[in-house]
Amino acid sequence: MPGTFIDVEVAGEIRDDAEIAKKLEDACPVDIFAARNGQVEVVEENLDECVLCELCIAAAPPGKVRVLKLYDGSALTKR
């Protein structure tokens, strides 16, 4: 279940990439991402702590992580 204000989409092709999982975990200041068993895990209970810093988007390959703003229907993505 997504957060009230924010949801995060991670492309399937990077979910099993241990290096990217670690980068996302290290980049997020509010612990939305966890690197568990070499996979990217979204920590759903932390979703609404998102500060829209875009550090996860910068850490991931272009277009592979999207932060969805549920309150206005827009998304943050790397261009």
Coordinates of C-alpha atoms in Angstrom, one line a residue:
M1 CA 0.0 0.0 0.0
P2 CA 1.5 3.4 -0.9
G3 CA 1.8 6.3 1.4
T4 CA -0.9 8.9 1.7
F5 CA 1.1 11.6 -0.2
I6 CA 3.9 9.7 -2.0
D7 CA 4.5 6.4 -3.7
V8 CA 7.7 5.2 -5.3
E9 CA 8.0 3.1 -8.4
V10 CA 11.2 1.1 -9.1
A11 CA 11.6 -0.5 -12.5
G12 CA 11.7 -4.3 -12.4
E13 CA 15.0 -4.4 -14.3
I14 CA 16.9 -2.7 -11.4
R15 CA 15.1 -4.4 -8.5
D16 CA 17.7 -7.2 -8.4
D17 CA 20.7 -5.0 -8.8
A18 CA 22.6 -5.1 -5.4
E19 CA 24.8 -2.1 -6.4
I20 CA 21.8 0.1 -7.2
A21 CA 20.0 -1.1 -4.1
K22 CA 22.9 0.0 -1.9
K23 CA 23.1 3.4 -3.8
L24 CA 19.4 4.0 -3.2
E25 CA 19.6 3.0 0.5
D26 CA 22.6 5.3 1.0
A27 CA 21.1 8.2 -0.9
C28 CA 17.7 8.5 0.8
P29 CA 17.8 10.7 3.9
V30 CA 14.5 9.2 5.2
D31 CA 15.1 5.5 4.7
I32 CA 12.5 4.8 2.0
F33 CA 14.9 2.3 0.3
A34 CA 16.6 -0.7 1.8
A35 CA 19.1 -3.1 0.2
R36 CA 18.0 -6.5 1.4
N37 CA 19.3 -9.7 0.0
G38 CA 20.8 -7.9 -3.0
Q39 CA 17.5 -6.3 -3.9
V40 CA 15.9 -2.9 -3.8
E41 CA 13.1 -2.8 -1.2
V42 CA 10.8 0.1 -0.7
V43 CA 10.1 0.6 3.0
E44 CA 6.4 1.5 2.7
E45 CA 6.0 2.8 6.2
N46 CA 8.5 5.5 5.4
L47 CA 7.0 6.7 2.2
D48 CA 5.2 9.8 3.7
E49 CA 8.6 10.9 5.1
C50 CA 9.7 11.8 1.6
V51 CA 11.1 15.3 1.3
L52 CA 11.2 15.3 -2.5
C53 CA 14.9 15.8 -2.5
E54 CA 15.4 13.7 -5.7
L55 CA 18.5 12.0 -4.4
C56 CA 17.0 8.6 -5.2
I57 CA 16.3 9.7 -8.8
A58 CA 19.9 10.9 -9.2
A59 CA 21.3 7.6 -7.7
A60 CA 19.3 5.4 -10.1
P61 CA 19.7 5.0 -13.9
P62 CA 17.6 7.5 -15.9
G63 CA 13.9 6.7 -15.7
K64 CA 14.2 3.7 -13.3
V65 CA 12.9 5.4 -10.2
R66 CA 9.8 7.6 -10.0
V67 CA 8.4 9.4 -7.0
L68 CA 4.7 9.8 -7.5
K69 CA 3.0 12.7 -5.8
L70 CA -0.4 11.2 -5.0
Y71 CA -1.8 14.6 -3.9
D72 CA -1.5 16.2 -7.4
G73 CA -1.0 13.3 -9.8
S74 CA 2.6 14.4 -10.9
A75 CA 5.8 12.5 -10.6
L76 CA 9.5 13.3 -10.1
T77 CA 11.7 11.5 -12.7
K78 CA 15.2 11.9 -14.1
R79 CA 15.1 13.5 -17.5

